[in-house]
Coordinates of C-alpha atoms and ligand atoms in Angstrom, one line a residue:
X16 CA -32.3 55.2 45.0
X17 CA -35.3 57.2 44.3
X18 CA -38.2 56.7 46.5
X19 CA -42.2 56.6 45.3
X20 CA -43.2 60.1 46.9
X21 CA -44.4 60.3 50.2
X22 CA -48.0 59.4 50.2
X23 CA -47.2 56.5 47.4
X24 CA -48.1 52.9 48.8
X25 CA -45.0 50.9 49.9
X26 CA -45.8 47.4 48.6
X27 CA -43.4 45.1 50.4
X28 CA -41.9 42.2 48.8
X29 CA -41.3 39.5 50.8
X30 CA -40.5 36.0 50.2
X31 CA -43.4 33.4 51.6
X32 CA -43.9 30.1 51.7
X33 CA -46.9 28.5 49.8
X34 CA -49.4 27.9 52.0
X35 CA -51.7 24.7 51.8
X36 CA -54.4 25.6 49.4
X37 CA -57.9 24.6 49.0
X38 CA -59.1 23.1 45.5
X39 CA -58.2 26.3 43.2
X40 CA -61.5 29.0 43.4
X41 CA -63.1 30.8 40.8
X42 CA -61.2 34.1 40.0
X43 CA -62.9 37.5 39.5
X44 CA -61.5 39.6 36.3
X45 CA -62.7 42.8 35.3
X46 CA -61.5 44.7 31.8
X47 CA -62.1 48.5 31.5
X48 CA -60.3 50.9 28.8
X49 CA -58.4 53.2 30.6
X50 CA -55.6 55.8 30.2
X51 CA -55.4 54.6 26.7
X52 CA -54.9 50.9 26.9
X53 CA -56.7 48.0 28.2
X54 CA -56.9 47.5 32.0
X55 CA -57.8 44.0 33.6
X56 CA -57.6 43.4 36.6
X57 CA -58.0 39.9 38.2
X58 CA -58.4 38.7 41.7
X59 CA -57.6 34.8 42.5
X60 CA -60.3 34.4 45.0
X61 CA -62.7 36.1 43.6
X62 CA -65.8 34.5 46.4
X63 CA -63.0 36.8 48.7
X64 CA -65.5 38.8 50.3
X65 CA -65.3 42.3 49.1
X66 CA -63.3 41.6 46.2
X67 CA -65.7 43.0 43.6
X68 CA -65.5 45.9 46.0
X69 CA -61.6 46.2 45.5
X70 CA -61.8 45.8 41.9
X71 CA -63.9 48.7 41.9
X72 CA -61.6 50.6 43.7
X73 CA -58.9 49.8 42.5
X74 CA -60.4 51.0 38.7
X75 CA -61.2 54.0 40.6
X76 CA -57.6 54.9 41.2
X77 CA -57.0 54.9 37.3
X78 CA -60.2 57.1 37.0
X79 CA -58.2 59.5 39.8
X80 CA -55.3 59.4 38.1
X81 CA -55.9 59.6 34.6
X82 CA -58.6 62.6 35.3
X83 CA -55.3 64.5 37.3
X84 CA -52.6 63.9 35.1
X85 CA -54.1 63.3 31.5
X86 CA -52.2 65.9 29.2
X87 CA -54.9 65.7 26.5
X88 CA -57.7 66.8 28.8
X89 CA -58.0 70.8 29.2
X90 CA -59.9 70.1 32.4
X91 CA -57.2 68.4 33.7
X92 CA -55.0 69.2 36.6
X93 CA -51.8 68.4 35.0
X94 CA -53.0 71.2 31.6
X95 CA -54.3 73.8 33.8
X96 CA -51.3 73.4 35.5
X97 CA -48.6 74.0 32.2
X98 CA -50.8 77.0 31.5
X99 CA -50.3 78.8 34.6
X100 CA -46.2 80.0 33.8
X101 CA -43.7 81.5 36.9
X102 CA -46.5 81.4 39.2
X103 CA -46.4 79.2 42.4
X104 CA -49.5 77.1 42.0
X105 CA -50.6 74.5 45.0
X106 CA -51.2 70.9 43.8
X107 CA -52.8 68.2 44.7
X108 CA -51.2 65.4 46.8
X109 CA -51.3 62.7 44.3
X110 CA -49.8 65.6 41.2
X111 CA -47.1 66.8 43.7
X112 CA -46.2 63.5 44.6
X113 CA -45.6 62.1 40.9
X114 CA -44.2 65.2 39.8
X115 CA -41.6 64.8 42.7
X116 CA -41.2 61.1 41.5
X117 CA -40.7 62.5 37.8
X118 CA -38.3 64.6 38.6
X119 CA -36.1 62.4 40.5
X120 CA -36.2 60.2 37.9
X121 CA -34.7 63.0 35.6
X122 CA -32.1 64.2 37.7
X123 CA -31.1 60.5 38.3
X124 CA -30.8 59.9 34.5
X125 CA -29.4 62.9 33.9
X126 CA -32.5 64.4 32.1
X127 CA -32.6 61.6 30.0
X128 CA -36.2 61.1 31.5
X129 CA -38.0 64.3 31.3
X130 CA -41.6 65.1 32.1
X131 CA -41.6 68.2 30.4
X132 CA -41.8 66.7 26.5
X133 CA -45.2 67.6 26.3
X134 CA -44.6 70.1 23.6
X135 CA -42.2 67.4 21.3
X136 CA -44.7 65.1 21.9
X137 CA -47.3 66.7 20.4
X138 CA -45.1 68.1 17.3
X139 CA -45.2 64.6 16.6
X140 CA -48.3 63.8 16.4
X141 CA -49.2 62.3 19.7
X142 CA -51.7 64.8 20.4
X143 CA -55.4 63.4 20.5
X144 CA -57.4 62.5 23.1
X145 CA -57.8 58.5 23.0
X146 CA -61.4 59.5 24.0
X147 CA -62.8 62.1 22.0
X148 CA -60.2 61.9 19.0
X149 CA -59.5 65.6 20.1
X150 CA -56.7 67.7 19.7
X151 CA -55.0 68.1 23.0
X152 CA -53.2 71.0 23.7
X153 CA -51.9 73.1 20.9
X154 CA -48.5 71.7 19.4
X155 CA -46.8 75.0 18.9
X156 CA -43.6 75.1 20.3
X157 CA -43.1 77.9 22.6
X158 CA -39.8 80.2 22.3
X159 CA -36.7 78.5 24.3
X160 CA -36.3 75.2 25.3
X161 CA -37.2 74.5 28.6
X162 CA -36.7 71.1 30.4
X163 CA -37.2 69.2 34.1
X164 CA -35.0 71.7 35.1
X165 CA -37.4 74.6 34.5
X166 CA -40.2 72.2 36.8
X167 CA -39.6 73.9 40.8
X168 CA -41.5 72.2 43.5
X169 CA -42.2 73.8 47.0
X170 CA -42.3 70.8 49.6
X171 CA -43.9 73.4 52.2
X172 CA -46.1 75.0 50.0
X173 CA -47.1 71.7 47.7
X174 CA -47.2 74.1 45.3
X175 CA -45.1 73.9 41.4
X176 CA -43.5 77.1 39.9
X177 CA -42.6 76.3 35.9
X178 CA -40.3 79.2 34.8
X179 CA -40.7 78.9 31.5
X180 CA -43.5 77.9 29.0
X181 CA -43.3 73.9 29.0
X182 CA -46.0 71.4 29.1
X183 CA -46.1 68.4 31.2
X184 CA -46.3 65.1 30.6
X185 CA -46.5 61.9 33.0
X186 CA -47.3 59.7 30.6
X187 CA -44.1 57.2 31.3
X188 CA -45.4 57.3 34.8
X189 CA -49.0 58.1 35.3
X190 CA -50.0 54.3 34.7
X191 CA -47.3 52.9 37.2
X192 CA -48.8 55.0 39.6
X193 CA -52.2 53.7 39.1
X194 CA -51.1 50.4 38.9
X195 CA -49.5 51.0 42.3
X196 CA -52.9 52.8 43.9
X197 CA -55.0 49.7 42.4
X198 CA -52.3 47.6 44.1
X199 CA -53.0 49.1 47.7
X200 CA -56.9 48.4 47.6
X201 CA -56.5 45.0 46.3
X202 CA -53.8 43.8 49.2
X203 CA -56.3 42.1 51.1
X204 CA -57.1 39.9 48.7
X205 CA -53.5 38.7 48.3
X206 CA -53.6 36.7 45.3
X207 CA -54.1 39.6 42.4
X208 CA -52.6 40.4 39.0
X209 CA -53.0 44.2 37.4
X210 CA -52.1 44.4 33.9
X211 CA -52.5 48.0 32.1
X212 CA -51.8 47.4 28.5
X213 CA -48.5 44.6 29.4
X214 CA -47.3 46.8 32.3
X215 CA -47.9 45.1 35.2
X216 CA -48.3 44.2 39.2
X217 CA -48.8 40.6 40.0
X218 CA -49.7 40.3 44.2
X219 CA -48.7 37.1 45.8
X220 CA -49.8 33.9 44.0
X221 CA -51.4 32.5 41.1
X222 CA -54.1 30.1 41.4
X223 CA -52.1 26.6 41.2
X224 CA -50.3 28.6 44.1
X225 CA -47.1 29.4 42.2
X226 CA -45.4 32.8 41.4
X227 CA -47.0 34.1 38.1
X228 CA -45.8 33.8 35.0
X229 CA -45.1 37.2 33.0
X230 CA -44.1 36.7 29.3
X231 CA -41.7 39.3 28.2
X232 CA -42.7 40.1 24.5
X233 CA -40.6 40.2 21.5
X234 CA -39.7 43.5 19.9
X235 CA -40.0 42.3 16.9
X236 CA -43.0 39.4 16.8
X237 CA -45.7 40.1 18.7
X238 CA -46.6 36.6 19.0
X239 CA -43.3 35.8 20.6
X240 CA -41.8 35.8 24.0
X241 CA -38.6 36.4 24.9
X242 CA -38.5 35.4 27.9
X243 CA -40.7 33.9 30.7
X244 CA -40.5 35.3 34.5
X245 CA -41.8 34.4 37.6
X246 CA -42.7 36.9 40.2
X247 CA -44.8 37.5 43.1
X248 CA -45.4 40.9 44.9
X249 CA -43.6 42.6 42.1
X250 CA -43.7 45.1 39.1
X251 CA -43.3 44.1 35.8
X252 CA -42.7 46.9 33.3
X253 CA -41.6 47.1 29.2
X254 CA -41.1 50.5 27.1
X255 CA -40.5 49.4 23.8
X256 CA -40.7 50.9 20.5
X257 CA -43.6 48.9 18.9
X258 CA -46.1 50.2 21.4
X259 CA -47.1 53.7 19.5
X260 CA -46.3 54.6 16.5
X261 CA -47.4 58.2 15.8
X262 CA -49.6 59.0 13.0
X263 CA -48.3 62.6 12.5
X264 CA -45.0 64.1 10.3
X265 CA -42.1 61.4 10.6
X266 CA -44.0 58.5 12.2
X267 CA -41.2 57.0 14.4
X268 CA -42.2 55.7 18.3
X269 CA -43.2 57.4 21.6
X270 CA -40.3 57.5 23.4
X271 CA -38.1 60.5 23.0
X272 CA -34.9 61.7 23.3
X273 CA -35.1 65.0 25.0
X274 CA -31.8 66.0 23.6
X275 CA -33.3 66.0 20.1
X276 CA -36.8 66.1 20.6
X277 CA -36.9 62.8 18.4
X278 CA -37.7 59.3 19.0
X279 CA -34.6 57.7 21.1
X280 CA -32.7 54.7 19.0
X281 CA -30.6 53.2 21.5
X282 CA -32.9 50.4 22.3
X283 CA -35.5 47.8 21.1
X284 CA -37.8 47.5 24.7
X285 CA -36.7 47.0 28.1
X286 CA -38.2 45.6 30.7
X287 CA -38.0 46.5 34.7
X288 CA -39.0 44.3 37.5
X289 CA -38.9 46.8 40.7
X290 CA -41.1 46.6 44.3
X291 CA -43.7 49.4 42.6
X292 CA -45.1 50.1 39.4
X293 CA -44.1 53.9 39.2
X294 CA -40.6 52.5 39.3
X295 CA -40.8 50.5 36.9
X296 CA -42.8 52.3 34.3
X297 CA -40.3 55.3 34.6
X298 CA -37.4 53.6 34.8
X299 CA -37.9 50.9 31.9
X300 CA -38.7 54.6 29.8
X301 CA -35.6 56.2 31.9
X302 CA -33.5 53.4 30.6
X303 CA -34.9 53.0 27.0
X304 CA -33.8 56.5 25.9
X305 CA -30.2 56.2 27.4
X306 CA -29.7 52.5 26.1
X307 CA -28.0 49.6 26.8
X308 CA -24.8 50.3 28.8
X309 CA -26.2 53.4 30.1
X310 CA -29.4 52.0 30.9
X311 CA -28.3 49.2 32.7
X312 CA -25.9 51.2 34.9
X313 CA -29.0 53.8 35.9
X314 CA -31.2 49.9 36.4
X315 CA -28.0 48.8 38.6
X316 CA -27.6 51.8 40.6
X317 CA -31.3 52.0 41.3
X318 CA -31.8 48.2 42.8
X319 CA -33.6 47.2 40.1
X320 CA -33.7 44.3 37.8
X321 CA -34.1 44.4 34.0
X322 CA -33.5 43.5 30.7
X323 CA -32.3 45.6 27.5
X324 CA -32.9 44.8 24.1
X325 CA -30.9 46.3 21.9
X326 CA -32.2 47.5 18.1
X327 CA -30.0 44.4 17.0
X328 CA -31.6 42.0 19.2
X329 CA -28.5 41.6 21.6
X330 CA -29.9 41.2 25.1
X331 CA -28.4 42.9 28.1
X332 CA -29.5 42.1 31.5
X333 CA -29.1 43.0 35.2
X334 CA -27.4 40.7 37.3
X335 CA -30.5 40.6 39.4
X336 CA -32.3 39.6 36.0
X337 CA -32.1 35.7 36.0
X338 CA -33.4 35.5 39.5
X339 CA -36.7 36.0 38.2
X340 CA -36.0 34.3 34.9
X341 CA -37.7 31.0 34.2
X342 CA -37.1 30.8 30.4
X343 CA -34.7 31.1 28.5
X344 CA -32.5 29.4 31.9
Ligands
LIG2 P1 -46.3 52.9 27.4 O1 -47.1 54.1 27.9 O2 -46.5 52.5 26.0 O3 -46.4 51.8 28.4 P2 -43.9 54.1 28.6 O4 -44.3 53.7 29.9 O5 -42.5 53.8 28.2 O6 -44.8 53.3 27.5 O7 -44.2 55.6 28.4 C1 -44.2 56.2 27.2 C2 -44.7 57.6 27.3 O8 -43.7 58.4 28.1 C3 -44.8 58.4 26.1 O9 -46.1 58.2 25.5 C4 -44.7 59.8 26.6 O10 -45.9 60.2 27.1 C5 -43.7 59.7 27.7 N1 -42.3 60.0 27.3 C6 -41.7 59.8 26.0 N2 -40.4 60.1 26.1 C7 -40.1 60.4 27.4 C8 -38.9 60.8 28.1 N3 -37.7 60.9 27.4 N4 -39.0 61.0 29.4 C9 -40.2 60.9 30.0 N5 -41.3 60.6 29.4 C10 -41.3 60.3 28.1
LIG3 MG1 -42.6 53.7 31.2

């Protein structure tokens, strides 16, 4: 089981009994663009004092962590960090912590997850700033092919040695993470739901007092669900490979095989219900580039639950899967 790193909030899911409920209040919801996609954030009660606070906070959190970890920035930590090669360079808490995460998650998928794709990435043509329309960080391959492998981290130190020329990139975990940090500040107010571009973290309740509702989209139609869940003090993540298409040579999807530097076909989307967001994010990506059988045996072994679809629409789910499931039942 890979654990969020140390430092990472532990959001505890526990089963509760609906409590007695006054005559539903008036919710507070707040939309910001942020690490490339739309972030809204929503608290049930929103005449909760201090939750306009919270909300603020919690957007904060995706300020933190998309100013740390954003590969397009040159200011950022994560790029001055992939130019600095075989030297031991201390970290923040929050980079050493996800980079620890990351590279869990690689070893556990046996490198099918790997946050050193920074390079193939940009080769095709996911290199611009959302922001500024800027070209990140040039796309020229260096010599050799490095990989997670190449990423060392000192625990005593919190410092990260890359041996060879690679650049980093968190981006199938950087919004989990702030998904997760948001999470943390908004705890008090209980009843919440996050929701960063369909990835999301839905605390306790909705306000009829039920579980929410999470629509699982359809690969295919995006005006379709393909299933309907129900979760409370929970993650809900999807990778699929409608989300980006890349405007550069070859086109062809965001999520990439690191064996051939190309976009992975093995699956449709999957979609990853786990206790954090970081789990989920990485995992639903971990899975997607593996695919089905694989997939689901890395979901399985990690204590997740989730669902595969296949590039033929077949659907293959965790046994943990219908627990959650409220349509199709
Ligand atoms: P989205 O950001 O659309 O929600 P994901 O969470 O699945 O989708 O993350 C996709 C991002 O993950 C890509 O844009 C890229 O930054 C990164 N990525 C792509 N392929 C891999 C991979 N094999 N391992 C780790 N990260 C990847
Ligand atoms: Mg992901």
């Amino acid at each position: 089981m890979i654990a969020p790193g140390p430092g990472e909030p532990t959001v505890v899911a526990a089963p509760r009994a609906a409590p007695p409920r006054e005559p539903a209040a008036m919710g507070y919801r707040r939309t910001a663009v942020l690490m490339d996609t739309l972030v809204t954030i929503e608290v049930v009660d929103g005449a909760a004092p201090d939750a306009a606070a919270a909300v603020e906070r919690a957007f904060g959190w995706f300020c933190e962590v998309e100013a740390r970890c954003n590969r397009f920035d040159p200011l950022s930590e994560l790029t001055q960090l992939s130019a600095r090669i075989d030297v031991p360079t201390p970290v923040s808490p929050l980079l050493y912590a996800v980079l620890d995460f990351a590279l869990g998650v690689a070893r556990a998928s046996d490198g099918a997850f790997d946050p050193t794709l920074g390079y193939d990435l940009a080769r095709r043509g996911f290199d611009r700033d959302y922001r500024t329309g800027r070209r990140g960080t040039a796309a020229g391959a260096p010599v050799g092919r490095a990989d997670y492998r190449d990423v060392r981290l000192d625990p005593a130190r919190q410092a990260v040695t890359l041996r060879r020329p690679l650049l980093l990139d968190l981006g199938a975990v950087a919004k989990g993470l702030a998904i997760d940090l948001a999470a943390r500040e908004l705890l008090p107010c209980r009843d919440f739901a996050i929701d960063a571009g369909g990835d999301l973290y839905l605390g306790g309740r909705n306000a009829a007092g039920e579980p929410w509702r999470v629509g699982v989209r359809h690969p295919r139609r995006a005006d379709a669900a393909l299933a309907v869940l129900r979760v409370g003090d929970l993650a809900v993540c999807t990778s699929g490979d409608y989300e980006r298409r890349s405007p550069g040579p070859g086109g062809g999807h965001h999520l990439l095989d690191p064996r051939t530097g190309r976009p992975a076909a093995g699956a449709a989307s999957v979609t990853v219900v786990a206790p954090t967001a970081m789990l989920a994010d990485a995992l639903a990506t971990a899975a997607f580039v593996l695919g089905p059988e694989r997939g689901l045996r890395l979901l399985e072994r990690q204590g997740v639950a989730g669902l595969i679809v296949t590039p033929e629409l077949d659907y293959l789910a965790t046994p943990g899967f219908a627990e959650y499931q409220q349509w199709p039942s």
